[in-house]
Amino acid sequence: MRVGAVVIAVTMDRDIDNWDGTGNTFTPNTSRMHDANDSIIVSVYKGDDDG
């Protein structure tokens, strides 16, 4: 992905540091809420080198 690529990100409600990527229940590591550190990129728009 190139610098400046447009992406679609989803920000989770709670801290996902302890999440293992499965559907299993987990306990949040902190009380942090709606933080960019808990975002996942779900799509990249024109993220290749060709623009």
XYZ file of N, CA and C in Angstrom:
153
model
N 0.851 -1.166 0.000
C 0.000 0.000 0.000
C 0.897 1.229 0.000
N 0.501 2.205 -0.755
C 1.322 3.425 -0.852
C 0.928 4.444 0.218
N 1.853 5.326 0.512
C 1.575 6.428 1.429
C 0.502 7.301 0.805
N -0.487 7.670 1.571
C -1.566 8.515 1.088
C -2.745 7.759 0.508
N -2.689 6.426 0.532
C -3.805 5.627 0.026
C -5.052 5.903 0.864
N -6.193 5.865 0.222
C -7.467 6.048 0.911
C -7.912 4.687 1.427
N -8.269 4.620 2.706
C -8.695 3.358 3.301
C -10.039 3.539 4.004
N -10.706 2.420 4.234
C -11.906 2.399 5.064
C -11.520 1.656 6.331
N -11.714 2.307 7.476
C -11.344 1.712 8.760
C -12.567 1.650 9.668
N -12.590 0.606 10.477
C -13.633 0.443 11.480
C -12.968 0.571 12.843
N -13.513 1.414 13.703
C -12.973 1.589 15.047
C -13.875 0.863 16.037
N -13.272 0.007 16.821
C -14.016 -0.777 17.796
C -14.405 0.090 18.991
N -15.448 -0.312 19.691
C -15.898 0.427 20.867
C -14.906 0.326 22.018
N -14.250 -0.807 22.143
C -13.375 -1.070 23.303
C -11.967 -1.454 22.873
N -11.068 -1.471 23.814
C -9.683 -1.898 23.643
C -9.656 -3.333 23.114
N -8.956 -3.575 21.990
C -8.891 -4.923 21.414
C -7.491 -5.533 21.512
N -6.642 -4.999 22.385
C -5.278 -5.522 22.525
C -5.256 -7.012 22.862
N -6.225 -7.506 23.627
C -6.255 -8.916 24.025
C -7.041 -9.799 23.058
N -7.609 -9.232 22.013
C -8.400 -9.997 21.055
C -7.493 -10.876 20.222
N -7.849 -12.145 20.049
C -7.012 -13.066 19.274
C -7.500 -13.244 17.844
N -8.482 -12.460 17.426
C -8.967 -12.511 16.057
C -10.056 -13.538 15.829
N -10.470 -14.233 16.865
C -11.536 -15.226 16.743
C -12.823 -14.677 17.325
N -13.830 -15.477 17.372
C -15.095 -15.076 17.970
C -15.163 -15.340 19.459
N -14.036 -15.749 20.046
C -14.010 -16.052 21.475
C -14.160 -14.792 22.315
N -14.774 -14.928 23.466
C -14.903 -13.826 24.418
C -13.521 -13.463 24.954
N -13.293 -12.166 25.144
C -12.022 -11.706 25.708
C -12.290 -10.547 26.655
N -11.337 -10.291 27.528
C -11.434 -9.186 28.472
C -10.570 -8.036 27.975
N -11.151 -6.845 27.791
C -10.346 -5.695 27.361
C -9.216 -5.418 28.356
N -8.079 -5.005 27.819
C -6.890 -4.742 28.620
C -7.001 -3.439 29.415
N -7.745 -2.470 28.877
C -7.908 -1.156 29.517
C -9.366 -0.719 29.393
N -9.689 0.442 29.906
C -11.037 1.001 29.757
C -11.120 1.941 28.551
N -10.089 1.935 27.707
C -10.024 2.790 26.516
C -11.247 2.534 25.623
N -11.818 3.612 25.095
C -12.984 3.505 24.211
C -12.806 4.390 22.986
N -13.273 3.890 21.832
C -13.327 4.641 20.575
C -11.979 5.280 20.233
N -10.923 4.501 20.276
C -9.564 4.988 20.055
C -9.039 4.476 18.714
N -8.267 5.297 18.018
C -7.692 4.896 16.729
C -6.804 3.654 16.864
N -6.246 3.412 18.040
C -5.434 2.216 18.260
C -6.259 0.936 18.151
N -7.566 1.055 18.200
C -8.457 -0.098 18.132
C -9.223 -0.108 16.816
N -8.552 0.313 15.752
C -9.148 0.351 14.415
C -8.577 -0.756 13.547
N -9.402 -1.207 12.604
C -9.001 -2.229 11.647
C -9.313 -1.704 10.254
N -8.350 -1.782 9.343
C -8.583 -1.374 7.955
C -9.316 -2.512 7.259
N -10.480 -2.205 6.685
C -11.282 -3.234 6.035
C -11.251 -3.137 4.510
N -10.760 -2.023 3.980
C -10.682 -1.877 2.541
C -9.659 -0.799 2.189
N -8.995 -0.993 1.047
C -8.038 -0.008 0.540
C -8.509 0.412 -0.842
N -8.641 1.694 -1.047
C -9.066 2.245 -2.330
C -7.865 2.843 -3.026
N -7.518 2.312 -4.167
C -6.351 2.777 -4.929
C -5.103 2.806 -4.063
N -4.813 1.701 -3.428
C -3.657 1.636 -2.556
C -2.422 1.070 -3.209
N -2.519 0.699 -4.487
C -1.344 0.142 -5.157
C -0.457 1.259 -5.679
N 0.692 0.909 -6.209
C 1.650 1.905 -6.691
C 1.208 2.600 -7.960
N 0.236 2.030 -8.683
C -0.203 2.613 -9.943
C -1.263 3.690 -9.759
N -1.754 3.876 -8.515
C -2.706 4.939 -8.238
C -4.090 4.519 -8.510
